GROMACS .gro file of N, CA and C in nm:
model
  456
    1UNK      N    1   2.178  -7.790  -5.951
    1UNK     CA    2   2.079  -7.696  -5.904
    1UNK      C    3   2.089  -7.570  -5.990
    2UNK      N    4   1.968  -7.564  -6.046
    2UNK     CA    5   1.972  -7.401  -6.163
    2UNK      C    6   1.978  -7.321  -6.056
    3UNK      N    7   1.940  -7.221  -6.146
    3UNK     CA    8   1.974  -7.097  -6.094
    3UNK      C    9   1.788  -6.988  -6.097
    4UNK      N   10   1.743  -6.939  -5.998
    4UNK     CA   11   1.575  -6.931  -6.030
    4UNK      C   12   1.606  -6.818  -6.024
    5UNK      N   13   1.542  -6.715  -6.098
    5UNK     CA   14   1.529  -6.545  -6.098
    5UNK      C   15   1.370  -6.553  -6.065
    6UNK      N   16   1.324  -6.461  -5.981
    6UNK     CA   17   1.176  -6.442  -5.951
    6UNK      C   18   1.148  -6.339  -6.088
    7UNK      N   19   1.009  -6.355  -6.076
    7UNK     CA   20   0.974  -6.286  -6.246
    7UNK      C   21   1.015  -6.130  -6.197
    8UNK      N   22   1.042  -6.076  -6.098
    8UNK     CA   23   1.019  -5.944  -6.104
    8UNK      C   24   1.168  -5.892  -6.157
    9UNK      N   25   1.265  -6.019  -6.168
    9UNK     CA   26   1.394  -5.977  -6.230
    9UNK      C   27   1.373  -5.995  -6.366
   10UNK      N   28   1.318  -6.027  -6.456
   10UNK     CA   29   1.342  -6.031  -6.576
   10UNK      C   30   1.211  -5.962  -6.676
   11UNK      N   31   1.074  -6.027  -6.647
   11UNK     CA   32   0.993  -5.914  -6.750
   11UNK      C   33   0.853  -5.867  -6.667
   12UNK      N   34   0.863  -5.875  -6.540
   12UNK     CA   35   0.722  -5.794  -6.479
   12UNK      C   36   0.697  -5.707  -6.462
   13UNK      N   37   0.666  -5.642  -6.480
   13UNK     CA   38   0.617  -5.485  -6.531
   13UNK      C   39   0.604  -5.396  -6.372
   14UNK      N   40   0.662  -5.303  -6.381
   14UNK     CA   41   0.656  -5.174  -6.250
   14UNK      C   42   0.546  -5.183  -6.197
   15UNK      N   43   0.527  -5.029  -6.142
   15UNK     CA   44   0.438  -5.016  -6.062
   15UNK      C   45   0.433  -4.906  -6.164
   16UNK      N   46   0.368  -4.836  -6.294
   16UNK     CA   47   0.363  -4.731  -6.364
   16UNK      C   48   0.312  -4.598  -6.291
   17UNK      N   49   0.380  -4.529  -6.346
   17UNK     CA   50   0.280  -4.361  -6.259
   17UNK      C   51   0.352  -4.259  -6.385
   18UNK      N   52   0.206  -4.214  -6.409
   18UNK     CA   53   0.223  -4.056  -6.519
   18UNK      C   54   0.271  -3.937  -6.373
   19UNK      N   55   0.419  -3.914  -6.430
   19UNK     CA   56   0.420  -3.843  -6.342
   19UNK      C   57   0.431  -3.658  -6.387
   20UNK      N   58   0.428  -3.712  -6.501
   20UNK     CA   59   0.341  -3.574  -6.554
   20UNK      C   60   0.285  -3.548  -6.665
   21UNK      N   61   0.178  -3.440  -6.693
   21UNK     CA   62   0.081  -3.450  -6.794
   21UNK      C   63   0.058  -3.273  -6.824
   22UNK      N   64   0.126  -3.222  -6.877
   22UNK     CA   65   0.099  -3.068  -6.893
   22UNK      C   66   0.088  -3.010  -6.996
   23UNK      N   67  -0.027  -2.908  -7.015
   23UNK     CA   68  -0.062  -2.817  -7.158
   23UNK      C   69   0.088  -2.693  -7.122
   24UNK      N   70   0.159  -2.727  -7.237
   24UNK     CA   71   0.285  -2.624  -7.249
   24UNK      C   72   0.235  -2.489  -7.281
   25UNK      N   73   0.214  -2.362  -7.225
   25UNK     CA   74   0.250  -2.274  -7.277
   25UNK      C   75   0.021  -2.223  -7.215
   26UNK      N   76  -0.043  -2.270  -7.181
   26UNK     CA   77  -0.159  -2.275  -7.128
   26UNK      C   78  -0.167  -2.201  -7.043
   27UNK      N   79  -0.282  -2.048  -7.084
   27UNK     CA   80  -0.380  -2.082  -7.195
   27UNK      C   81  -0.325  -2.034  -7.258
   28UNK      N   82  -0.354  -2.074  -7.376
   28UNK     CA   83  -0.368  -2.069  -7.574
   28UNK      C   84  -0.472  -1.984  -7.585
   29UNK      N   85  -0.418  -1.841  -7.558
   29UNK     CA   86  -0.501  -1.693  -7.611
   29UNK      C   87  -0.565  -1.665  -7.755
   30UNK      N   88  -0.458  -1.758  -7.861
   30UNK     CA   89  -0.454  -1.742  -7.991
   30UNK      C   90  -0.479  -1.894  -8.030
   31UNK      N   91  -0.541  -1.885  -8.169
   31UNK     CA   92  -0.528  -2.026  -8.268
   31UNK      C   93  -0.435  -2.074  -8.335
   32UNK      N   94  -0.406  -2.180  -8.308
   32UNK     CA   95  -0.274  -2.207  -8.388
   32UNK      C   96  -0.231  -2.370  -8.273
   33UNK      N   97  -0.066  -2.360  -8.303
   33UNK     CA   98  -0.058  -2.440  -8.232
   33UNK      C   99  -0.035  -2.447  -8.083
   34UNK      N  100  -0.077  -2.582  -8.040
   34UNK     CA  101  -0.049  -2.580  -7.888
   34UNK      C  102  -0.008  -2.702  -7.885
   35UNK      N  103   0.051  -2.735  -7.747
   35UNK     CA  104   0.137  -2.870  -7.717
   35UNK      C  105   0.149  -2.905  -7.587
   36UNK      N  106   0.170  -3.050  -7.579
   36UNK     CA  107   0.127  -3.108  -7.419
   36UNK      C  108   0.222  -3.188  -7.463
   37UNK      N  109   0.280  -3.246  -7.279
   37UNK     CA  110   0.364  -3.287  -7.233
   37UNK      C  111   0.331  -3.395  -7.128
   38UNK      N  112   0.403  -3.526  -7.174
   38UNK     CA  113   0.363  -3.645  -7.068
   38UNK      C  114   0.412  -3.712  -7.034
   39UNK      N  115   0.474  -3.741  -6.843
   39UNK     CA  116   0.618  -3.838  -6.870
   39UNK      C  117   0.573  -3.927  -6.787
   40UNK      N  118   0.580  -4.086  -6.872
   40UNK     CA  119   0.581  -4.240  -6.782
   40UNK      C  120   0.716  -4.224  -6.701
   41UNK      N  121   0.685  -4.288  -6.621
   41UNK     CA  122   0.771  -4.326  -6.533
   41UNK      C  123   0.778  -4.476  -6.454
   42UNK      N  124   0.884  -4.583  -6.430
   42UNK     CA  125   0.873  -4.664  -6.380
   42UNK      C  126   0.983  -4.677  -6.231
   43UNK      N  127   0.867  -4.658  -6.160
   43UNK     CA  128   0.953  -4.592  -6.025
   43UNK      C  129   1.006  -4.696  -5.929
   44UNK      N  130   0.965  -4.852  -6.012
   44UNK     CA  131   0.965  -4.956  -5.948
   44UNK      C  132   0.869  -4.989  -5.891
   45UNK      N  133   0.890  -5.096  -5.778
   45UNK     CA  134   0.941  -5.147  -5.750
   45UNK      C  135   1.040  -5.282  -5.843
   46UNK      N  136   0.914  -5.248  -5.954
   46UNK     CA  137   1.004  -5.443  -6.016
   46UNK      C  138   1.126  -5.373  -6.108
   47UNK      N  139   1.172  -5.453  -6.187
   47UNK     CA  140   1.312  -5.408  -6.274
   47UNK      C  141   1.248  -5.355  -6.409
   48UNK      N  142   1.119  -5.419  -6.484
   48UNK     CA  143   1.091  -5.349  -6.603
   48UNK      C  144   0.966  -5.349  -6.622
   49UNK      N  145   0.930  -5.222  -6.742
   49UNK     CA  146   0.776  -5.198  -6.741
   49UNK      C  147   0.788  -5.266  -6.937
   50UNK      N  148   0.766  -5.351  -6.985
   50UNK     CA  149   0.781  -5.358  -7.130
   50UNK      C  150   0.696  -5.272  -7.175
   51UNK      N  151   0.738  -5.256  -7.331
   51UNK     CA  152   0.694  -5.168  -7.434
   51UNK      C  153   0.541  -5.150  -7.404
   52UNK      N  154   0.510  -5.074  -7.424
   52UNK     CA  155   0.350  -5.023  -7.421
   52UNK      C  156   0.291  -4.899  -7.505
   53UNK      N  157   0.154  -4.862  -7.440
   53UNK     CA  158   0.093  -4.793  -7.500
   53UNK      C  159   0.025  -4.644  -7.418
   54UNK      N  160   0.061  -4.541  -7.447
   54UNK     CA  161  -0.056  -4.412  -7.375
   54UNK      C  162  -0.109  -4.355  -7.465
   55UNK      N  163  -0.263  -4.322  -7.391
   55UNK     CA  164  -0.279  -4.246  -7.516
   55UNK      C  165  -0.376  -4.097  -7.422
   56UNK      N  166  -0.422  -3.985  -7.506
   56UNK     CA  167  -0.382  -3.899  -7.486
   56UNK      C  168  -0.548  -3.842  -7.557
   57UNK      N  169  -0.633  -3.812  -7.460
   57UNK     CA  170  -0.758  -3.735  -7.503
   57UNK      C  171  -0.790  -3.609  -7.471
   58UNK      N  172  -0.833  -3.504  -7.523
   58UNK     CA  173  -0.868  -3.358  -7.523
   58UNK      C  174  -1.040  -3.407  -7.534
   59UNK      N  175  -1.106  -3.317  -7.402
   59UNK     CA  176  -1.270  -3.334  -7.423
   59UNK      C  177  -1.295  -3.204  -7.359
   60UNK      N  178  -1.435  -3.159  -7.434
   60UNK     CA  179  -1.500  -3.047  -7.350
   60UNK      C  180  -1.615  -3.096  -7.317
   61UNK      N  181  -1.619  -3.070  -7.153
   61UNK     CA  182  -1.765  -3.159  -7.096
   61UNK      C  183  -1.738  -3.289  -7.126
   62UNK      N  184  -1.828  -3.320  -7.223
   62UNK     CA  185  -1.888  -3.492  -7.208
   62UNK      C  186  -1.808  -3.491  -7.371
   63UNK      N  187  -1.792  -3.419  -7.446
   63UNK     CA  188  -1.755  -3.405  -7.595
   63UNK      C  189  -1.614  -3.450  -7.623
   64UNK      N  190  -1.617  -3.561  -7.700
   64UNK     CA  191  -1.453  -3.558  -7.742
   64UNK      C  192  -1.400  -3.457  -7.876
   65UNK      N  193  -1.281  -3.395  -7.835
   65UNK     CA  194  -1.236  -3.329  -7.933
   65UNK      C  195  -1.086  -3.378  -7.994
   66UNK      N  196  -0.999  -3.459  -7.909
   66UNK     CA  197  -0.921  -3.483  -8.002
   66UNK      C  198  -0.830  -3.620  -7.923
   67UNK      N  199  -0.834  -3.719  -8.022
   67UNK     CA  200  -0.732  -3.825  -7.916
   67UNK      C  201  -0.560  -3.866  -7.986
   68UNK      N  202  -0.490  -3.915  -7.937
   68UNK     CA  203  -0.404  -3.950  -7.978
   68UNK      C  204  -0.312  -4.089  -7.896
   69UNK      N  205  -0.308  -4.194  -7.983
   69UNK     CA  206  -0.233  -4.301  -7.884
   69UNK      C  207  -0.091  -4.320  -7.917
   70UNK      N  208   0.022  -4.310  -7.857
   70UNK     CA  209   0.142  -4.377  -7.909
   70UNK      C  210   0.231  -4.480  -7.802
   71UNK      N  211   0.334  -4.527  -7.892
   71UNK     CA  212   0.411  -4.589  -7.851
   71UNK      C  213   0.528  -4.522  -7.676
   72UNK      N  214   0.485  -4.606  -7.598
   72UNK     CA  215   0.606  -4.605  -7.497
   72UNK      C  216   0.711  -4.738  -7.480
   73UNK      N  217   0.866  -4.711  -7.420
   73UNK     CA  218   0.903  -4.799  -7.481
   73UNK      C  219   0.929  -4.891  -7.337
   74UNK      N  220   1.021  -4.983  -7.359
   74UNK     CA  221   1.053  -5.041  -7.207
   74UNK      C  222   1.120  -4.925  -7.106
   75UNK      N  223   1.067  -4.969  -7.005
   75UNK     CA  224   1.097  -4.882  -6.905
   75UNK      C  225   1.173  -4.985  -6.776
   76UNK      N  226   1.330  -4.951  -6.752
   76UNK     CA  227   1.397  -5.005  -6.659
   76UNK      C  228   1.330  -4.907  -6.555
   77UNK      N  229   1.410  -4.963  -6.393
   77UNK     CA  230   1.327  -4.899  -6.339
   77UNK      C  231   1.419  -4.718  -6.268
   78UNK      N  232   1.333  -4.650  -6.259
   78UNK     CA  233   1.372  -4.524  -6.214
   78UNK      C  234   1.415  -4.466  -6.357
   79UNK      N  235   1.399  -4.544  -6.472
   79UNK     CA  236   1.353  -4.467  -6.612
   79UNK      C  237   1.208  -4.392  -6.669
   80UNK      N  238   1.241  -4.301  -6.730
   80UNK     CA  239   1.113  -4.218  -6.752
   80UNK      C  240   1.141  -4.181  -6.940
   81UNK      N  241   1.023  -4.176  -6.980
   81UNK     CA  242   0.985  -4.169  -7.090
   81UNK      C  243   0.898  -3.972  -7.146
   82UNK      N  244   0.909  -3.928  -7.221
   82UNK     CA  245   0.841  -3.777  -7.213
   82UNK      C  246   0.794  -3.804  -7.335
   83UNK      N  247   0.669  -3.778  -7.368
   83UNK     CA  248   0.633  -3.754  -7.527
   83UNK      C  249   0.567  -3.606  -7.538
   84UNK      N  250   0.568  -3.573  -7.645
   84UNK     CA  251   0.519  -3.431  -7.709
   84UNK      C  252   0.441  -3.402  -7.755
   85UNK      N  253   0.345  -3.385  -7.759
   85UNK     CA  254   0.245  -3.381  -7.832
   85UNK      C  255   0.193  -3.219  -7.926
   86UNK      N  256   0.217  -3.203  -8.033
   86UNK     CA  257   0.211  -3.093  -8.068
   86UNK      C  258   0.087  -3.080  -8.174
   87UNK      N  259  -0.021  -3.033  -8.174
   87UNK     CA  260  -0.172  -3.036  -8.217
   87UNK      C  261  -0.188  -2.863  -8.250
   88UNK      N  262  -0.335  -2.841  -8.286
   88UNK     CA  263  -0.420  -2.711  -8.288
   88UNK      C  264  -0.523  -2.738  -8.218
   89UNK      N  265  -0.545  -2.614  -8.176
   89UNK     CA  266  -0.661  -2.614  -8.122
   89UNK      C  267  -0.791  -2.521  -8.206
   90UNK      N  268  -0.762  -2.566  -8.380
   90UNK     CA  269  -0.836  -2.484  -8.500
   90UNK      C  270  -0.972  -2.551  -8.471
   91UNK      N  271  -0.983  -2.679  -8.424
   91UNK     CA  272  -1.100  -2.760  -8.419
   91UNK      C  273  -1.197  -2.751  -8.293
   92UNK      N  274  -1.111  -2.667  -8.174
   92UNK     CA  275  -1.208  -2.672  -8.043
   92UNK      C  276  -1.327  -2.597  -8.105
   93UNK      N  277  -1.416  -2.666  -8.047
   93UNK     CA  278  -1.570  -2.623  -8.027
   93UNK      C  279  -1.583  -2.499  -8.013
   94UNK      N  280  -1.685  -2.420  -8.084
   94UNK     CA  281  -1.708  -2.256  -8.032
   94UNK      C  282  -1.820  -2.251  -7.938
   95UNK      N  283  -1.826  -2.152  -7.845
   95UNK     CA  284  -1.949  -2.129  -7.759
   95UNK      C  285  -1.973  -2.012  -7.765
   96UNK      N  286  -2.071  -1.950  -7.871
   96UNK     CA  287  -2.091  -1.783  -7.882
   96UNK      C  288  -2.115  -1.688  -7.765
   97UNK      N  289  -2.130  -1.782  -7.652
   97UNK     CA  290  -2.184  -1.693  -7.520
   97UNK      C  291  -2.046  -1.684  -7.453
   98UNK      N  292  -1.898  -1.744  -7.494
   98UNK     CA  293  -1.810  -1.728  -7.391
   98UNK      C  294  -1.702  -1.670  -7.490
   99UNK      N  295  -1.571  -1.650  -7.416
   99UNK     CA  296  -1.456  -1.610  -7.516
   99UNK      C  297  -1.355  -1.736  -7.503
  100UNK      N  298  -1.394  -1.861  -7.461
  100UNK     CA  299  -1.261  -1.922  -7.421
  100UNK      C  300  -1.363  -2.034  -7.355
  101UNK      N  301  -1.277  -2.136  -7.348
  101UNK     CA  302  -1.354  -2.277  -7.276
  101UNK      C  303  -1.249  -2.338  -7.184
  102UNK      N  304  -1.238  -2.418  -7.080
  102UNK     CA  305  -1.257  -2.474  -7.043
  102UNK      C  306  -1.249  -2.677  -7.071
  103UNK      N  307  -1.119  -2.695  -7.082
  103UNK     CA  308  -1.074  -2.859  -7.153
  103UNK      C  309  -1.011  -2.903  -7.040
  104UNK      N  310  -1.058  -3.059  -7.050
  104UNK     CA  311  -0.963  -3.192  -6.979
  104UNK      C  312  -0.867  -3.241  -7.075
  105UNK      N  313  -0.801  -3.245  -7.056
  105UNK     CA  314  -0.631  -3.377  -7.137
  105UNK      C  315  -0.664  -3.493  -7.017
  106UNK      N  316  -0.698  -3.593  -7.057
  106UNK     CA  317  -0.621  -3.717  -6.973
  106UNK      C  318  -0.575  -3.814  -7.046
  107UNK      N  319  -0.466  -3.837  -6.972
  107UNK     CA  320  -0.346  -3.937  -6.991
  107UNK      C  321  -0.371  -4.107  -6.981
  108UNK      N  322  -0.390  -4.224  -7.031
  108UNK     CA  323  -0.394  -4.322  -6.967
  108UNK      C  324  -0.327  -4.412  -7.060
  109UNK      N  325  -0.208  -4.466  -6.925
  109UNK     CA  326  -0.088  -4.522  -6.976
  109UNK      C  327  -0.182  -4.724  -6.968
  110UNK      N  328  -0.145  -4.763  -7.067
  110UNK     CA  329  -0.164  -4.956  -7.032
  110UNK      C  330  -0.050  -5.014  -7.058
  111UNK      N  331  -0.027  -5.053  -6.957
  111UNK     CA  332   0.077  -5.150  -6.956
  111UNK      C  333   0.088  -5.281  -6.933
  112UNK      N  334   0.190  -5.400  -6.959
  112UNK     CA  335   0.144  -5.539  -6.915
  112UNK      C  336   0.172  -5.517  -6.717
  113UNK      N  337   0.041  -5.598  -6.707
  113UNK     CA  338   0.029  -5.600  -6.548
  113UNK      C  339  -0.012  -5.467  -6.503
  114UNK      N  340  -0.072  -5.345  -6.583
  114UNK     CA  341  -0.141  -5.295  -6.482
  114UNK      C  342  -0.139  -5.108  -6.603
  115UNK      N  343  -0.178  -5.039  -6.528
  115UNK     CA  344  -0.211  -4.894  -6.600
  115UNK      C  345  -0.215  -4.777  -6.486
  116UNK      N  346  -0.186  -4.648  -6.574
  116UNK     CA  347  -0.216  -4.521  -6.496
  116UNK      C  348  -0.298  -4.414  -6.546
  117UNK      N  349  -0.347  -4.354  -6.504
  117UNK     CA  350  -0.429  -4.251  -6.540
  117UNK      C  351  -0.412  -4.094  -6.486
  118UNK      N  352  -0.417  -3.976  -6.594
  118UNK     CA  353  -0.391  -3.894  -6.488
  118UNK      C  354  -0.471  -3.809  -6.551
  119UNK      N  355  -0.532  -3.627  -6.533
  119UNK     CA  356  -0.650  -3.572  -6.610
  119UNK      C  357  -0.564  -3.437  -6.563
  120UNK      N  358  -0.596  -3.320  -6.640
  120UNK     CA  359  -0.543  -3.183  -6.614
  120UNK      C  360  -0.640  -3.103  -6.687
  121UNK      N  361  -0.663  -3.016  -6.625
  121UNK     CA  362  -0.785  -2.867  -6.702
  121UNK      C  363  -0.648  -2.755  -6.746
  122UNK      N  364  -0.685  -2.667  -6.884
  122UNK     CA  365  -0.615  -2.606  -6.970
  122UNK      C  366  -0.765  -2.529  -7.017
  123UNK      N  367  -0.742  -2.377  -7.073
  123UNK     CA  368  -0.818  -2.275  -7.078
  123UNK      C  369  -0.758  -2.279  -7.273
  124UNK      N  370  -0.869  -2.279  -7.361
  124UNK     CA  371  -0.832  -2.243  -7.463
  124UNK      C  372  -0.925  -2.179  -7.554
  125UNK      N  373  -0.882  -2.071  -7.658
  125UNK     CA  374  -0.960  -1.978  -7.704
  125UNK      C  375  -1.078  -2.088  -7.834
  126UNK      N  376  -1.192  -2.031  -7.839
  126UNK     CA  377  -1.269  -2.133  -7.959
  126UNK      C  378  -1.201  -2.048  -8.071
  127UNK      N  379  -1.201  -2.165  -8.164
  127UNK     CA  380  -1.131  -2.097  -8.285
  127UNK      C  381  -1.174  -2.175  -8.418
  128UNK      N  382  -1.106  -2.183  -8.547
  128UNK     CA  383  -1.146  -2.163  -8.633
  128UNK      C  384  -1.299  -2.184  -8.711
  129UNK      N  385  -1.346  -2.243  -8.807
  129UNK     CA  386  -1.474  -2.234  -8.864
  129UNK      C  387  -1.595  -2.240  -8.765
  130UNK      N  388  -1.601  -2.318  -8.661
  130UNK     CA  389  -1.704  -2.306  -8.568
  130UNK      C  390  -1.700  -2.144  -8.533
  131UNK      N  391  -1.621  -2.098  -8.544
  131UNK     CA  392  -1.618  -1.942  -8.465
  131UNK      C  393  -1.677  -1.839  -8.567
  132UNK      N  394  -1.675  -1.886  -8.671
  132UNK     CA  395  -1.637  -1.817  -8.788
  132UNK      C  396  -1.830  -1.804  -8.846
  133UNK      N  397  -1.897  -1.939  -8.853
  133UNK     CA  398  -2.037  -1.968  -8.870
  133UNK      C  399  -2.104  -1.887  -8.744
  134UNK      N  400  -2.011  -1.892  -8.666
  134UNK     CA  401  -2.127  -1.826  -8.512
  134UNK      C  402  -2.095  -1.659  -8.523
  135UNK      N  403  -2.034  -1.641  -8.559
  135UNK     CA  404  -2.002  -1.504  -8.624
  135UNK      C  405  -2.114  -1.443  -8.733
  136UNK      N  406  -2.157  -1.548  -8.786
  136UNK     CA  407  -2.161  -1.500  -8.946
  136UNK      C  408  -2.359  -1.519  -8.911
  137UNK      N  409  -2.414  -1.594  -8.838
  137UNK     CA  410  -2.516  -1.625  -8.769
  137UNK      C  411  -2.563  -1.526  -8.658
  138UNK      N  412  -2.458  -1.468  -8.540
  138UNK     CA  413  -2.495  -1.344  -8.504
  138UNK      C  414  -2.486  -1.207  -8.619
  139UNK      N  415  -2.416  -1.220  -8.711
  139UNK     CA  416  -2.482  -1.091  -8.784
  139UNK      C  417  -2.597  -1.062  -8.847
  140UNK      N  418  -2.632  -1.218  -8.912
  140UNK     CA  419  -2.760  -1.220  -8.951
  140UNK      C  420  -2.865  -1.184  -8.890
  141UNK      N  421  -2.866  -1.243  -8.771
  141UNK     CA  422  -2.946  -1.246  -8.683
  141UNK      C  423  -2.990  -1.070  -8.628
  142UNK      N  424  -2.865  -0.982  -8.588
  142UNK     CA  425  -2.855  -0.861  -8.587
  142UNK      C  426  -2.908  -0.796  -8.733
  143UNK      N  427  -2.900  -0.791  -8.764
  143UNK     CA  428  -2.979  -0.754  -8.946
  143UNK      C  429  -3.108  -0.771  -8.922
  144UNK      N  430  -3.181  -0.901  -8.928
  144UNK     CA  431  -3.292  -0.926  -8.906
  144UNK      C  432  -3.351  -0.840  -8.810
  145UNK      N  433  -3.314  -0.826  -8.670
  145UNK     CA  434  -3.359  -0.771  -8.589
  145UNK      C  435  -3.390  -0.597  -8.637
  146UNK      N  436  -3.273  -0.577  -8.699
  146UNK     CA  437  -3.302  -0.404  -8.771
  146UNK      C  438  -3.394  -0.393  -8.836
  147UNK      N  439  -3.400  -0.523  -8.951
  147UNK     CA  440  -3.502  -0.525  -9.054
  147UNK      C  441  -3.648  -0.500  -8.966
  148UNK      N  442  -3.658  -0.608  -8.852
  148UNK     CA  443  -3.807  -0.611  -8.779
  148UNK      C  444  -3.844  -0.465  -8.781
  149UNK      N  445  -3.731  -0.383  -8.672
  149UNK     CA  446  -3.735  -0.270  -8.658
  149UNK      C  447  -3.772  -0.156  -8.760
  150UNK      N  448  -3.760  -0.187  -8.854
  150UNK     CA  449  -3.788  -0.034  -8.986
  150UNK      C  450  -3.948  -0.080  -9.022
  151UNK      N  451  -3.935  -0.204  -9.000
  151UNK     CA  452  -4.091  -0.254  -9.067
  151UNK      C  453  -4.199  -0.210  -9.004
  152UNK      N  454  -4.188  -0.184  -8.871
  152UNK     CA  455  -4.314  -0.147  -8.750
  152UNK      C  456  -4.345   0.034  -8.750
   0.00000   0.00000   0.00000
């Protein structure tokens, strides 16, 4: 008579949960860099979550601005995993009518047998060349308007 292990002893995957997802240091007053923080966790019930994948999107509104997927590794259980994510925010979108926007990060972990998802709002300043053209477009624009003005 062998010996039977039920699958949840050898490779069936947890019950996954992001049990956290955070913009470090938010809001990002200035341009430059910023960095987020995200930890899998396999809280059980089964013994392991195998190697997998999260990945990691920045959107304003409906707009994607920046994604990133990496590696997570096996997860025994009541093991947790943290990744780092360290980016700019030189590329967020400008909005000439505001000083600062308004972003989602969500998290979504896939794993074999199942996935998690998690979403967080973070305040960050618009910054480089988009800021820079909307700048350079309200002066014009202010000029013009003087110009109208001397002409009448």
């Amino acid at each position: 008579m062998g010996i039977s292990w039920g699958a949840d002893e050898l490779t069936s995957s947890g019950q996954g949960v992001i049990t956290e997802l955070e913009p470090v240091g938010a809001p990002y007053t200035q341009s430059g860099a910023i960095q987020f923080r995200c930890v899998t966790t396999n809280p059980g019930p089964r013994n392991n979550i195998p190697p997998s994948t999260c990945t990691l999107t920045i959107t304003y509104g409906n707009e994607l601005i920046k994604t990133i997927t990496y590696s997570v590794p096996s997860l025994a259980r009541g093991e947790s995993y943290t990744y780092t994510w360290n980016t700019t925010n030189v590329d967020f979108p400008y909005d000439s009518f505001k000083t600062g926007g308004s972003y989602t990060i969500t998290a979504y972990w896939s794993y074999s047998g199942g996935y998690n998802s998690k979403s967080t709002e973070f305040q960050s300043i618009p910054t480089g060349w988009p800021a820079t053209v909307a700048a350079a477009m309200m002066l014009l624009f202010l000029i013009y308007i003087r110009n109208q003005k001397r002409n009448r």
